[in-house]
Amino acid sequence: MSRARDNAIGLYMEGIRDGRPREAVAKYTGARYTQHSTGVADGPEGFIAFFEPFLERNPDRDIRVIRALEDDGKAFVHVHQVLGEGEAKWGTMDFFDSDRSGKIIEHWDVIDADHGLNPAGRSQVDGATDITDHDSKGTNKTLVKTFIETVLVDRDLSKTHDFLAPDLAAHAPQMQDGRAAFEHFYGATDCPLSYQDCYLMVGEGNFVATLNRARWNDQDLCRADLFRLAEGRIAEHWVNSEPVPPKSDWANSGKF
């Protein structure tokens, strides 16, 4: 694996799973560490101050990195966490930026509860994991960006066939498989979900991950979408959503 991805995984696994936050930030972060997980302050000291009490409260931790991407110094990891022998289960999608040596200098995350299997029988983390078609990264990123702008932001549902496979594998909670199911949900006049813009994108081969500003009715969301592409269309989709808390609750500059 490449260096930024290695360091992102190391920070996660050694710092949180293995319970060594001080050692991890010293080893894997750069001259600055800008944090966008709103409850965590910037810098190594913020990471340590948050995770040392977290580790004391949660001595039993099963944390697995399911997917990891790297794209020109940025990294993405898709993680499943089980705490307290199943008392709490979380899916997280994390984005990282790195310096020239690959050390982590900035972090964004979207944390979502594990909702169990959706109506299609899929969880929020199962499905394909192999990164293939490495030469298609640029084409796939362009397709995803255009899909977000055209279908998700502008809500032009007439163009979904240009982007989504008819048998789309859907991992979103409460969703069925298929392009038709997406059109039924997102095309409804009373659909509570809307997208504002794509803030950040990380792509590698047949996978593209995006960090997006969105809303659910009147609630601002930070929403992470992971797409797997095949034969020029989106074939599989995972998503995490997290409400953006009031600014008074931020320990840093905010989710974006």
PDB file of C-alpha atoms in Angstrom:
ATOM      1  CA  MET A   1       0.000   0.000   0.000  1.00  0.00           C
ATOM      2  CA  SER A   2       1.037   3.610  -0.532  1.00  0.00           C
ATOM      3  CA  ARG A   3       2.347   5.741   2.275  1.00  0.00           C
ATOM      4  CA  ALA A   4      -0.615   8.076   2.958  1.00  0.00           C
ATOM      5  CA  ARG A   5      -2.979   5.102   3.080  1.00  0.00           C
ATOM      6  CA  ASP A   6      -0.578   3.223   5.359  1.00  0.00           C
ATOM      7  CA  ASN A   7      -0.387   6.193   7.717  1.00  0.00           C
ATOM      8  CA  ALA A   8      -4.154   6.687   7.751  1.00  0.00           C
ATOM      9  CA  ILE A   9      -4.684   3.023   8.608  1.00  0.00           C
ATOM     10  CA  GLY A  10      -1.883   3.135  11.181  1.00  0.00           C
ATOM     11  CA  LEU A  11      -3.382   6.165  12.914  1.00  0.00           C
ATOM     12  CA  TYR A  12      -6.748   4.412  13.069  1.00  0.00           C
ATOM     13  CA  MET A  13      -5.635   0.957  14.077  1.00  0.00           C
ATOM     14  CA  GLU A  14      -2.729   1.702  16.382  1.00  0.00           C
ATOM     15  CA  GLY A  15      -4.227   4.842  17.848  1.00  0.00           C
ATOM     16  CA  ILE A  16      -7.767   3.585  18.414  1.00  0.00           C
ATOM     17  CA  ARG A  17      -8.023  -0.192  18.008  1.00  0.00           C
ATOM     18  CA  ASP A  18      -4.737  -0.907  19.802  1.00  0.00           C
ATOM     19  CA  GLY A  19      -5.145   1.922  22.315  1.00  0.00           C
ATOM     20  CA  ARG A  20      -1.915   3.858  21.689  1.00  0.00           C
ATOM     21  CA  PRO A  21      -3.061   7.378  20.717  1.00  0.00           C
ATOM     22  CA  ARG A  22       0.116   9.168  21.821  1.00  0.00           C
ATOM     23  CA  GLU A  23       2.390   6.851  19.895  1.00  0.00           C
ATOM     24  CA  ALA A  24       0.128   6.892  16.836  1.00  0.00           C
ATOM     25  CA  VAL A  25      -0.080  10.670  16.399  1.00  0.00           C
ATOM     26  CA  ALA A  26       3.672  10.976  16.896  1.00  0.00           C
ATOM     27  CA  LYS A  27       4.284   8.312  14.269  1.00  0.00           C
ATOM     28  CA  TYR A  28       1.672   9.060  11.603  1.00  0.00           C
ATOM     29  CA  THR A  29       0.802  12.796  11.668  1.00  0.00           C
ATOM     30  CA  GLY A  30       2.742  15.706  10.199  1.00  0.00           C
ATOM     31  CA  ALA A  31       3.682  19.206  11.335  1.00  0.00           C
ATOM     32  CA  ARG A  32      -0.029  20.028  11.711  1.00  0.00           C
ATOM     33  CA  TYR A  33      -3.099  17.870  12.226  1.00  0.00           C
ATOM     34  CA  THR A  34      -6.293  19.731  11.304  1.00  0.00           C
ATOM     35  CA  GLN A  35      -9.367  17.963  12.592  1.00  0.00           C
ATOM     36  CA  HIS A  36     -12.947  18.059  11.242  1.00  0.00           C
ATOM     37  CA  SER A  37     -14.523  15.455  13.518  1.00  0.00           C
ATOM     38  CA  THR A  38     -16.437  18.129  15.401  1.00  0.00           C
ATOM     39  CA  GLY A  39     -15.943  16.739  18.906  1.00  0.00           C
ATOM     40  CA  VAL A  40     -12.149  16.510  18.565  1.00  0.00           C
ATOM     41  CA  ALA A  41      -9.809  19.513  18.833  1.00  0.00           C
ATOM     42  CA  ASP A  42      -7.018  20.143  16.334  1.00  0.00           C
ATOM     43  CA  GLY A  43      -3.517  18.789  16.746  1.00  0.00           C
ATOM     44  CA  PRO A  44      -2.018  15.712  18.378  1.00  0.00           C
ATOM     45  CA  GLU A  45      -3.118  17.012  21.763  1.00  0.00           C
ATOM     46  CA  GLY A  46      -6.747  17.090  20.611  1.00  0.00           C
ATOM     47  CA  PHE A  47      -6.544  13.499  19.373  1.00  0.00           C
ATOM     48  CA  ILE A  48      -5.030  12.361  22.663  1.00  0.00           C
ATOM     49  CA  ALA A  49      -7.479  14.336  24.814  1.00  0.00           C
ATOM     50  CA  PHE A  50     -10.449  12.772  23.020  1.00  0.00           C
ATOM     51  CA  PHE A  51      -9.271   9.193  22.643  1.00  0.00           C
ATOM     52  CA  GLU A  52      -7.653   8.472  25.995  1.00  0.00           C
ATOM     53  CA  PRO A  53     -11.024   8.768  27.813  1.00  0.00           C
ATOM     54  CA  PHE A  54     -12.751   7.005  24.895  1.00  0.00           C
ATOM     55  CA  LEU A  55     -10.396   4.049  25.251  1.00  0.00           C
ATOM     56  CA  GLU A  56     -10.979   3.875  29.000  1.00  0.00           C
ATOM     57  CA  ARG A  57     -14.756   3.820  28.432  1.00  0.00           C
ATOM     58  CA  ASN A  58     -14.478   1.205  25.681  1.00  0.00           C
ATOM     59  CA  PRO A  59     -11.878  -1.398  26.620  1.00  0.00           C
ATOM     60  CA  ASP A  60     -13.417  -3.986  24.263  1.00  0.00           C
ATOM     61  CA  ARG A  61     -12.925  -2.849  20.653  1.00  0.00           C
ATOM     62  CA  ASP A  62     -13.252  -4.767  17.392  1.00  0.00           C
ATOM     63  CA  ILE A  63     -12.254  -2.358  14.616  1.00  0.00           C
ATOM     64  CA  ARG A  64     -11.797  -3.465  10.999  1.00  0.00           C
ATOM     65  CA  VAL A  65     -10.747  -1.524   7.925  1.00  0.00           C
ATOM     66  CA  ILE A  66     -12.944  -2.874   5.127  1.00  0.00           C
ATOM     67  CA  ARG A  67     -11.773  -0.691   2.220  1.00  0.00           C
ATOM     68  CA  ALA A  68      -8.922   1.779   1.796  1.00  0.00           C
ATOM     69  CA  LEU A  69      -8.149   4.074  -1.141  1.00  0.00           C
ATOM     70  CA  GLU A  70      -5.354   6.498  -1.994  1.00  0.00           C
ATOM     71  CA  ASP A  71      -5.417   9.298  -4.531  1.00  0.00           C
ATOM     72  CA  ASP A  72      -2.527  11.762  -4.963  1.00  0.00           C
ATOM     73  CA  GLY A  73      -1.754  12.122  -1.272  1.00  0.00           C
ATOM     74  CA  LYS A  74      -5.331  11.839  -0.050  1.00  0.00           C
ATOM     75  CA  ALA A  75      -6.657   8.647   1.537  1.00  0.00           C
ATOM     76  CA  PHE A  76     -10.034   7.154   2.392  1.00  0.00           C
ATOM     77  CA  VAL A  77     -10.885   4.308   4.765  1.00  0.00           C
ATOM     78  CA  HIS A  78     -14.185   2.502   5.287  1.00  0.00           C
ATOM     79  CA  VAL A  79     -14.265   1.076   8.807  1.00  0.00           C
ATOM     80  CA  HIS A  80     -16.595  -1.033  10.945  1.00  0.00           C
ATOM     81  CA  GLN A  81     -16.406  -0.690  14.720  1.00  0.00           C
ATOM     82  CA  VAL A  82     -17.951  -2.939  17.359  1.00  0.00           C
ATOM     83  CA  LEU A  83     -17.605  -1.750  20.942  1.00  0.00           C
ATOM     84  CA  GLY A  84     -18.439  -3.513  24.189  1.00  0.00           C
ATOM     85  CA  GLU A  85     -19.007  -6.925  22.588  1.00  0.00           C
ATOM     86  CA  GLY A  86     -21.726  -5.505  20.361  1.00  0.00           C
ATOM     87  CA  GLU A  87     -23.306  -2.913  22.668  1.00  0.00           C
ATOM     88  CA  ALA A  88     -22.448  -0.269  20.067  1.00  0.00           C
ATOM     89  CA  LYS A  89     -21.787  -0.756  16.355  1.00  0.00           C
ATOM     90  CA  TRP A  90     -20.649   1.973  13.993  1.00  0.00           C
ATOM     91  CA  GLY A  91     -19.655   2.426  10.403  1.00  0.00           C
ATOM     92  CA  THR A  92     -17.212   5.227   9.640  1.00  0.00           C
ATOM     93  CA  MET A  93     -15.973   6.762   6.421  1.00  0.00           C
ATOM     94  CA  ASP A  94     -12.809   8.795   6.910  1.00  0.00           C
ATOM     95  CA  PHE A  95     -10.914  11.068   4.530  1.00  0.00           C
ATOM     96  CA  PHE A  96      -7.319  12.157   5.062  1.00  0.00           C
ATOM     97  CA  ASP A  97      -4.888  14.587   3.476  1.00  0.00           C
ATOM     98  CA  SER A  98      -1.143  14.136   3.808  1.00  0.00           C
ATOM     99  CA  ASP A  99       2.075  16.080   3.382  1.00  0.00           C
ATOM    100  CA  ARG A 100       4.774  15.245   0.838  1.00  0.00           C
ATOM    101  CA  SER A 101       6.114  12.441   3.018  1.00  0.00           C
ATOM    102  CA  GLY A 102       2.654  10.880   3.442  1.00  0.00           C
ATOM    103  CA  LYS A 103       2.159  11.990   7.052  1.00  0.00           C
ATOM    104  CA  ILE A 104      -1.457  12.834   7.894  1.00  0.00           C
ATOM    105  CA  ILE A 105      -2.170  16.578   8.183  1.00  0.00           C
ATOM    106  CA  GLU A 106      -5.989  16.753   7.935  1.00  0.00           C
ATOM    107  CA  HIS A 107      -8.930  14.477   8.711  1.00  0.00           C
ATOM    108  CA  TRP A 108     -12.669  14.438   7.941  1.00  0.00           C
ATOM    109  CA  ASP A 109     -15.130  11.724   9.004  1.00  0.00           C
ATOM    110  CA  VAL A 110     -18.761  10.693   8.761  1.00  0.00           C
ATOM    111  CA  ILE A 111     -19.890   8.351  11.526  1.00  0.00           C
ATOM    112  CA  ASP A 112     -23.144   6.422  11.270  1.00  0.00           C
ATOM    113  CA  ALA A 113     -24.789   3.808  13.460  1.00  0.00           C
ATOM    114  CA  ASP A 114     -24.893   0.263  12.140  1.00  0.00           C
ATOM    115  CA  HIS A 115     -28.521  -0.035  11.026  1.00  0.00           C
ATOM    116  CA  GLY A 116     -28.368  -3.764  10.281  1.00  0.00           C
ATOM    117  CA  LEU A 117     -29.452  -5.285   6.996  1.00  0.00           C
ATOM    118  CA  ASN A 118     -31.471  -3.147   4.607  1.00  0.00           C
ATOM    119  CA  PRO A 119     -34.478  -4.457   2.586  1.00  0.00           C
ATOM    120  CA  ALA A 120     -32.034  -5.719  -0.066  1.00  0.00           C
ATOM    121  CA  GLY A 121     -30.327  -7.859   2.597  1.00  0.00           C
ATOM    122  CA  ARG A 122     -27.141  -5.787   2.530  1.00  0.00           C
ATOM    123  CA  SER A 123     -25.215  -4.252   5.396  1.00  0.00           C
ATOM    124  CA  GLN A 124     -23.512  -0.863   5.336  1.00  0.00           C
ATOM    125  CA  VAL A 125     -20.061  -2.423   4.893  1.00  0.00           C
ATOM    126  CA  ASP A 126     -20.399  -5.743   3.048  1.00  0.00           C
ATOM    127  CA  GLY A 127     -19.954  -6.150  -0.694  1.00  0.00           C
ATOM    128  CA  ALA A 128     -17.039  -5.876  -3.117  1.00  0.00           C
ATOM    129  CA  THR A 129     -13.614  -4.843  -1.820  1.00  0.00           C
ATOM    130  CA  ASP A 130     -11.119  -5.548  -4.630  1.00  0.00           C
ATOM    131  CA  ILE A 131      -9.649  -2.469  -6.310  1.00  0.00           C
ATOM    132  CA  THR A 132      -9.406  -3.090 -10.065  1.00  0.00           C
ATOM    133  CA  ASP A 133      -9.272  -1.085 -13.313  1.00  0.00           C
ATOM    134  CA  HIS A 134      -6.510   1.204 -12.063  1.00  0.00           C
ATOM    135  CA  ASP A 135      -6.288   3.037 -15.388  1.00  0.00           C
ATOM    136  CA  SER A 136      -9.927   4.138 -15.104  1.00  0.00           C
ATOM    137  CA  LYS A 137      -9.555   6.368 -12.032  1.00  0.00           C
ATOM    138  CA  GLY A 138      -9.850   9.677 -13.898  1.00  0.00           C
ATOM    139  CA  THR A 139     -12.828   8.558 -15.964  1.00  0.00           C
ATOM    140  CA  ASN A 140     -14.603   7.169 -12.908  1.00  0.00           C
ATOM    141  CA  LYS A 141     -14.043  10.322 -10.852  1.00  0.00           C
ATOM    142  CA  THR A 142     -15.443  12.443 -13.663  1.00  0.00           C
ATOM    143  CA  LEU A 143     -18.523  10.214 -13.952  1.00  0.00           C
ATOM    144  CA  VAL A 144     -19.180  10.371 -10.203  1.00  0.00           C
ATOM    145  CA  LYS A 145     -18.687  14.145 -10.095  1.00  0.00           C
ATOM    146  CA  THR A 146     -21.118  14.601 -12.988  1.00  0.00           C
ATOM    147  CA  PHE A 147     -23.625  12.228 -11.340  1.00  0.00           C
ATOM    148  CA  ILE A 148     -23.544  14.219  -8.116  1.00  0.00           C
ATOM    149  CA  GLU A 149     -23.930  17.551  -9.917  1.00  0.00           C
ATOM    150  CA  THR A 150     -26.586  16.406 -12.393  1.00  0.00           C
ATOM    151  CA  VAL A 151     -28.701  13.914 -10.455  1.00  0.00           C
ATOM    152  CA  LEU A 152     -28.090  14.555  -6.751  1.00  0.00           C
ATOM    153  CA  VAL A 153     -27.706  18.349  -6.707  1.00  0.00           C
ATOM    154  CA  ASP A 154     -29.812  19.381  -9.736  1.00  0.00           C
ATOM    155  CA  ARG A 155     -32.236  16.443  -9.280  1.00  0.00           C
ATOM    156  CA  ASP A 156     -32.398  15.610 -12.984  1.00  0.00           C
ATOM    157  CA  LEU A 157     -33.758  12.079 -12.620  1.00  0.00           C
ATOM    158  CA  SER A 158     -34.081  11.725 -16.390  1.00  0.00           C
ATOM    159  CA  LYS A 159     -30.297  11.171 -16.525  1.00  0.00           C
ATOM    160  CA  THR A 160     -29.998   8.329 -13.989  1.00  0.00           C
ATOM    161  CA  HIS A 161     -29.637   5.723 -16.755  1.00  0.00           C
ATOM    162  CA  ASP A 162     -26.417   7.495 -17.815  1.00  0.00           C
ATOM    163  CA  PHE A 163     -24.842   6.859 -14.424  1.00  0.00           C
ATOM    164  CA  LEU A 164     -26.503   3.987 -12.530  1.00  0.00           C
ATOM    165  CA  ALA A 165     -26.521   0.305 -13.451  1.00  0.00           C
ATOM    166  CA  PRO A 166     -30.065  -1.093 -13.598  1.00  0.00           C
ATOM    167  CA  ASP A 167     -29.142  -3.704 -10.965  1.00  0.00           C
ATOM    168  CA  LEU A 168     -27.376  -1.216  -8.666  1.00  0.00           C
ATOM    169  CA  ALA A 169     -26.341  -2.918  -5.394  1.00  0.00           C
ATOM    170  CA  ALA A 170     -27.549  -0.580  -2.636  1.00  0.00           C
ATOM    171  CA  HIS A 171     -26.094  -0.631   0.885  1.00  0.00           C
ATOM    172  CA  ALA A 172     -27.909   2.460   2.175  1.00  0.00           C
ATOM    173  CA  PRO A 173     -30.246   1.816   5.123  1.00  0.00           C
ATOM    174  CA  GLN A 174     -33.874   1.212   4.102  1.00  0.00           C
ATOM    175  CA  MET A 175     -32.981   0.958   0.392  1.00  0.00           C
ATOM    176  CA  GLN A 176     -33.751  -1.766  -2.118  1.00  0.00           C
ATOM    177  CA  ASP A 177     -31.399  -2.711  -4.930  1.00  0.00           C
ATOM    178  CA  GLY A 178     -31.801  -1.303  -8.410  1.00  0.00           C
ATOM    179  CA  ARG A 179     -31.860   1.965 -10.314  1.00  0.00           C
ATOM    180  CA  ALA A 180     -35.658   2.008 -10.150  1.00  0.00           C
ATOM    181  CA  ALA A 181     -35.574   1.972  -6.334  1.00  0.00           C
ATOM    182  CA  PHE A 182     -33.207   4.941  -6.301  1.00  0.00           C
ATOM    183  CA  GLU A 183     -35.448   6.847  -8.725  1.00  0.00           C
ATOM    184  CA  HIS A 184     -38.526   6.071  -6.608  1.00  0.00           C
ATOM    185  CA  PHE A 185     -36.862   7.404  -3.446  1.00  0.00           C
ATOM    186  CA  TYR A 186     -34.913  10.390  -4.738  1.00  0.00           C
ATOM    187  CA  GLY A 187     -37.501  11.408  -7.323  1.00  0.00           C
ATOM    188  CA  ALA A 188     -40.381  11.637  -4.846  1.00  0.00           C
ATOM    189  CA  THR A 189     -41.781  15.135  -4.434  1.00  0.00           C
ATOM    190  CA  ASP A 190     -41.580  14.749  -0.639  1.00  0.00           C
ATOM    191  CA  CYS A 191     -38.061  13.258  -0.592  1.00  0.00           C
ATOM    192  CA  PRO A 192     -36.411  14.707   2.548  1.00  0.00           C
ATOM    193  CA  LEU A 193     -32.846  14.323   1.202  1.00  0.00           C
ATOM    194  CA  SER A 194     -31.076  16.932  -0.915  1.00  0.00           C
ATOM    195  CA  TYR A 195     -27.439  17.452  -1.878  1.00  0.00           C
ATOM    196  CA  GLN A 196     -25.721  20.860  -2.007  1.00  0.00           C
ATOM    197  CA  ASP A 197     -22.240  20.041  -3.316  1.00  0.00           C
ATOM    198  CA  CYS A 198     -19.354  17.596  -3.392  1.00  0.00           C
ATOM    199  CA  TYR A 199     -16.633  18.908  -1.098  1.00  0.00           C
ATOM    200  CA  LEU A 200     -13.953  16.226  -1.411  1.00  0.00           C
ATOM    201  CA  MET A 201     -13.285  13.207  -3.639  1.00  0.00           C
ATOM    202  CA  VAL A 202     -10.861  10.280  -3.390  1.00  0.00           C
ATOM    203  CA  GLY A 203     -10.701   7.734  -6.186  1.00  0.00           C
ATOM    204  CA  GLU A 204      -8.680   4.640  -6.922  1.00  0.00           C
ATOM    205  CA  GLY A 205      -9.434   2.299  -9.796  1.00  0.00           C
ATOM    206  CA  ASN A 206     -13.070   1.232  -9.733  1.00  0.00           C
ATOM    207  CA  PHE A 207     -13.856   2.972  -6.393  1.00  0.00           C
ATOM    208  CA  VAL A 208     -14.661   6.639  -5.779  1.00  0.00           C
ATOM    209  CA  ALA A 209     -15.455   8.125  -2.348  1.00  0.00           C
ATOM    210  CA  THR A 210     -17.008  11.569  -1.911  1.00  0.00           C
ATOM    211  CA  LEU A 211     -17.631  13.878   1.039  1.00  0.00           C
ATOM    212  CA  ASN A 212     -20.748  15.964   0.457  1.00  0.00           C
ATOM    213  CA  ARG A 213     -22.814  18.745   1.937  1.00  0.00           C
ATOM    214  CA  ALA A 214     -26.449  17.662   2.128  1.00  0.00           C
ATOM    215  CA  ARG A 215     -29.691  18.227   4.010  1.00  0.00           C
ATOM    216  CA  TRP A 216     -32.440  16.040   5.456  1.00  0.00           C
ATOM    217  CA  ASN A 217     -35.451  18.347   5.556  1.00  0.00           C
ATOM    218  CA  ASP A 218     -34.052  21.291   7.568  1.00  0.00           C
ATOM    219  CA  GLN A 219     -31.096  19.441   9.101  1.00  0.00           C
ATOM    220  CA  ASP A 220     -27.646  20.022   7.610  1.00  0.00           C
ATOM    221  CA  LEU A 221     -25.799  16.766   6.916  1.00  0.00           C
ATOM    222  CA  CYS A 222     -22.265  15.698   6.274  1.00  0.00           C
ATOM    223  CA  ARG A 223     -22.699  12.766   3.913  1.00  0.00           C
ATOM    224  CA  ALA A 224     -20.076  10.350   2.597  1.00  0.00           C
ATOM    225  CA  ASP A 225     -20.838   8.243  -0.470  1.00  0.00           C
ATOM    226  CA  LEU A 226     -18.707   5.371  -1.742  1.00  0.00           C
ATOM    227  CA  PHE A 227     -19.253   4.150  -5.286  1.00  0.00           C
ATOM    228  CA  ARG A 228     -17.965   1.080  -7.124  1.00  0.00           C
ATOM    229  CA  LEU A 229     -18.056   1.402 -10.892  1.00  0.00           C
ATOM    230  CA  ALA A 230     -18.240  -1.293 -13.547  1.00  0.00           C
ATOM    231  CA  GLU A 231     -18.670  -1.029 -17.319  1.00  0.00           C
ATOM    232  CA  GLY A 232     -18.986   2.744 -17.192  1.00  0.00           C
ATOM    233  CA  ARG A 233     -21.731   2.977 -14.564  1.00  0.00           C
ATOM    234  CA  ILE A 234     -22.141   2.988 -10.796  1.00  0.00           C
ATOM    235  CA  ALA A 235     -22.698  -0.648  -9.849  1.00  0.00           C
ATOM    236  CA  GLU A 236     -22.591  -0.477  -6.031  1.00  0.00           C
ATOM    237  CA  HIS A 237     -23.181   2.260  -3.457  1.00  0.00           C
ATOM    238  CA  TRP A 238     -22.500   2.696   0.244  1.00  0.00           C
ATOM    239  CA  VAL A 239     -23.347   5.793   2.303  1.00  0.00           C
ATOM    240  CA  ASN A 240     -22.896   7.308   5.760  1.00  0.00           C
ATOM    241  CA  SER A 241     -24.826  10.344   6.999  1.00  0.00           C
ATOM    242  CA  GLU A 242     -24.156  12.464  10.062  1.00  0.00           C
ATOM    243  CA  PRO A 243     -26.055  15.547  11.244  1.00  0.00           C
ATOM    244  CA  VAL A 244     -23.887  18.657  11.443  1.00  0.00           C
ATOM    245  CA  PRO A 245     -24.105  19.764  15.080  1.00  0.00           C
ATOM    246  CA  PRO A 246     -24.644  23.395  16.134  1.00  0.00           C
ATOM    247  CA  LYS A 247     -21.507  25.496  15.840  1.00  0.00           C
ATOM    248  CA  SER A 248     -21.499  25.955  19.616  1.00  0.00           C
ATOM    249  CA  ASP A 249     -20.709  22.224  19.907  1.00  0.00           C
ATOM    250  CA  TRP A 250     -17.681  22.267  17.582  1.00  0.00           C
ATOM    251  CA  ALA A 251     -14.236  21.688  19.050  1.00  0.00           C
ATOM    252  CA  ASN A 252     -12.614  22.784  15.768  1.00  0.00           C
ATOM    253  CA  SER A 253     -13.476  24.608  12.520  1.00  0.00           C
ATOM    254  CA  GLY A 254     -16.332  22.206  11.631  1.00  0.00           C
ATOM    255  CA  LYS A 255     -17.160  19.238   9.386  1.00  0.00           C
ATOM    256  CA  PHE A 256     -15.881  20.923   6.222  1.00  0.00           C
TER     257      PHE A 256
END
